[in-house]
C-alpha positions as a printed NumPy array, in Angstrom:
array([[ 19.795,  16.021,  40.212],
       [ 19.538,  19.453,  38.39 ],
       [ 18.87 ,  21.088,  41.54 ],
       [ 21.98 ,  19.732,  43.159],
       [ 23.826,  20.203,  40.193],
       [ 22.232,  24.122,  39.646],
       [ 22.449,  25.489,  43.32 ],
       [ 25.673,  23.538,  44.149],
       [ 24.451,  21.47 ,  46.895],
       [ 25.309,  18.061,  48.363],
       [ 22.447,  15.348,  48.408],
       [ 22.181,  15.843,  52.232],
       [ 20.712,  19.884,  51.756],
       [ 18.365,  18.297,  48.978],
       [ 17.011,  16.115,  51.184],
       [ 16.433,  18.754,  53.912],
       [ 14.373,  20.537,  50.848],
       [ 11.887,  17.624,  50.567],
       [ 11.541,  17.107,  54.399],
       [ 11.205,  20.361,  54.96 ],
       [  7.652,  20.163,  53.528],
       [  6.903,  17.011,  56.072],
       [  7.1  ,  18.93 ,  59.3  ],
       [  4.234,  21.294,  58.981],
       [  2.194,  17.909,  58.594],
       [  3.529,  16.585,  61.97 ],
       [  2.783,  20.1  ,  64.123],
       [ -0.172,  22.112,  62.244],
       [ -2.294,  19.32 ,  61.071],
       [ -4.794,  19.541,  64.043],
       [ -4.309,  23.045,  64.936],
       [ -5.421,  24.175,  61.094],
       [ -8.18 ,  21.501,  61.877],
       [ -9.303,  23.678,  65.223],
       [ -8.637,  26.66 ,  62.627],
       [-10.852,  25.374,  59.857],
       [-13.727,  23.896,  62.278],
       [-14.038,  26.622,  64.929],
       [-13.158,  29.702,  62.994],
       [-12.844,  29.628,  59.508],
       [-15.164,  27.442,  57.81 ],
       [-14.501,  24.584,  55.219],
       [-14.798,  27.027,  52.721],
       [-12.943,  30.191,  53.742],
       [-10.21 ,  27.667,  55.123],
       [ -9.651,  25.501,  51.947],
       [ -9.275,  29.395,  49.995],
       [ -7.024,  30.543,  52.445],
       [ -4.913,  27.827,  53.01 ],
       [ -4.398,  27.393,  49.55 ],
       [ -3.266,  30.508,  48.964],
       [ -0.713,  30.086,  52.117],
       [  0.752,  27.038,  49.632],
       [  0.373,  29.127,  46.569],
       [  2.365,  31.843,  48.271],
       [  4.786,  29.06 ,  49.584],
       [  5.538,  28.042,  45.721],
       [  6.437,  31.733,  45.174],
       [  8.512,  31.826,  47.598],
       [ 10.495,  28.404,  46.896],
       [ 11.093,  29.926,  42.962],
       [ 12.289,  33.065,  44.24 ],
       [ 14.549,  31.637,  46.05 ],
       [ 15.339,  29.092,  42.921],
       [ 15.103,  32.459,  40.73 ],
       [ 18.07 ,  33.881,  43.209],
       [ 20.149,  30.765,  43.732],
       [ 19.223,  31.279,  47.383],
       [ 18.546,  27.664,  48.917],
       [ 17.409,  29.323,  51.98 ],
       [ 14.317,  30.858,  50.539],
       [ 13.787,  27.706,  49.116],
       [ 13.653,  25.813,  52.218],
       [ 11.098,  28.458,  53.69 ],
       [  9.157,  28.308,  50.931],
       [  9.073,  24.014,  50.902],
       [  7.963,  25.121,  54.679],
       [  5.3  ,  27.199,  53.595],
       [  4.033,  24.951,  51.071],
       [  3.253,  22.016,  52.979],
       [  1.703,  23.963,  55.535],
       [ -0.798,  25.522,  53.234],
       [ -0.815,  22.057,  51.809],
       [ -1.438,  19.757,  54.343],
       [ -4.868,  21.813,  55.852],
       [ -5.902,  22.172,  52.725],
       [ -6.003,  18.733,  52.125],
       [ -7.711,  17.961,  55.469],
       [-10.045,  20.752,  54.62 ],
       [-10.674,  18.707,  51.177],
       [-11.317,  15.713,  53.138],
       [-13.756,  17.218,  54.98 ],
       [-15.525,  18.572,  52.483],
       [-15.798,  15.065,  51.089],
       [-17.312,  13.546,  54.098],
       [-19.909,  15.971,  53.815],
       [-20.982,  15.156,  49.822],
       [-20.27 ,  11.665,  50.099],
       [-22.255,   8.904,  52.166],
       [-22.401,   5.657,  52.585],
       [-19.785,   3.258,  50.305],
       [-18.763,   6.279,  48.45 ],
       [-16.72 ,   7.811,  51.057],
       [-13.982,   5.544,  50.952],
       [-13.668,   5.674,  47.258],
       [-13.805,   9.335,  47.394],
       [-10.906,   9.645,  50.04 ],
       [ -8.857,   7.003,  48.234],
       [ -9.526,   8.719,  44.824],
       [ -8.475,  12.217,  47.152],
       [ -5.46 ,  10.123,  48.084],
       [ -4.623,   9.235,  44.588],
       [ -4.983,  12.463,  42.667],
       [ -2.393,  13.886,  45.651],
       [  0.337,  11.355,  44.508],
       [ -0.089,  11.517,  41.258],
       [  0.346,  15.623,  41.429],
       [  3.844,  14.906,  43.823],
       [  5.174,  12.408,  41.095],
       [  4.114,  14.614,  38.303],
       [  5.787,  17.388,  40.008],
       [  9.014,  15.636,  40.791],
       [  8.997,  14.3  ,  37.146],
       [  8.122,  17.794,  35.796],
       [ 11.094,  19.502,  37.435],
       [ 13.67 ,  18.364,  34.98 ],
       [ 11.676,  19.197,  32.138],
       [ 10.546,  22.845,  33.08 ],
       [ 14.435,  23.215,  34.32 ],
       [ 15.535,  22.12 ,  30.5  ],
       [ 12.856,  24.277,  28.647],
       [ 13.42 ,  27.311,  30.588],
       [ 16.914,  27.586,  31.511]])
């Protein structure tokens, strides 16, 4: 709500905000795989790719910063692509420390700590807006 109220949006631009982040899973997934597999490593891969999303999250409060819903938008888009190799990257990694009975634990446990973090972040938003602003 405070972003719709703050940037003067309707519900239908907020919406593009938060599925903006979705299509980067849909088209890079398996090429950051190749990426990561081939090329890169797990470990150069995870670093870099989380410093695409870290980057991404600069870019979305700059353009909060700026009123500029744009930048935002780019930024949601350069988040979840970051985001989602890094996660398969994580996932990876897993599969290689965990055997056995452990792996699904581990990937549901990867699975939950993700969730948790989007809720948190969602929830958090109104709070850092209020503290801040």
């Amino acid at each position: 709500q405070v972003i719709i109220q703050t940037l003067n949006i309707d519900v239908s631009h907020y919406t593009i905000l938060y599925s903006i982040y979705s299509w980067p899973n849909i088209i890079f997934t398996v090429i950051g795989g190749i990426l990561v597999d081939r090329i890169l490593g797990m470990r150069l891969g995870l670093l870099l790719f989380m410093s695409v999303s870290t980057i991404g999250q600069l870019v979305m409060a700059l353009g909060g910063f700026f009123d500029m819903f744009w930048l935002m938008v780019v930024g949601r888009f350069i988040i979840g692509l970051g985001g989602v190799i890094a996660l398969t990257t994580s996932n990876a990694f897993a599969a290689v420390w965990f055997r056995g009975k452990e792996i699904t634990f581990v990937f549901a446990l990867l699975g939950t700590i993700g969730r948790v973090g989007g809720a948190g972040g969602l929830y958090l938003n109104q709070i850092f807006y209020e503290c801040f602003n």
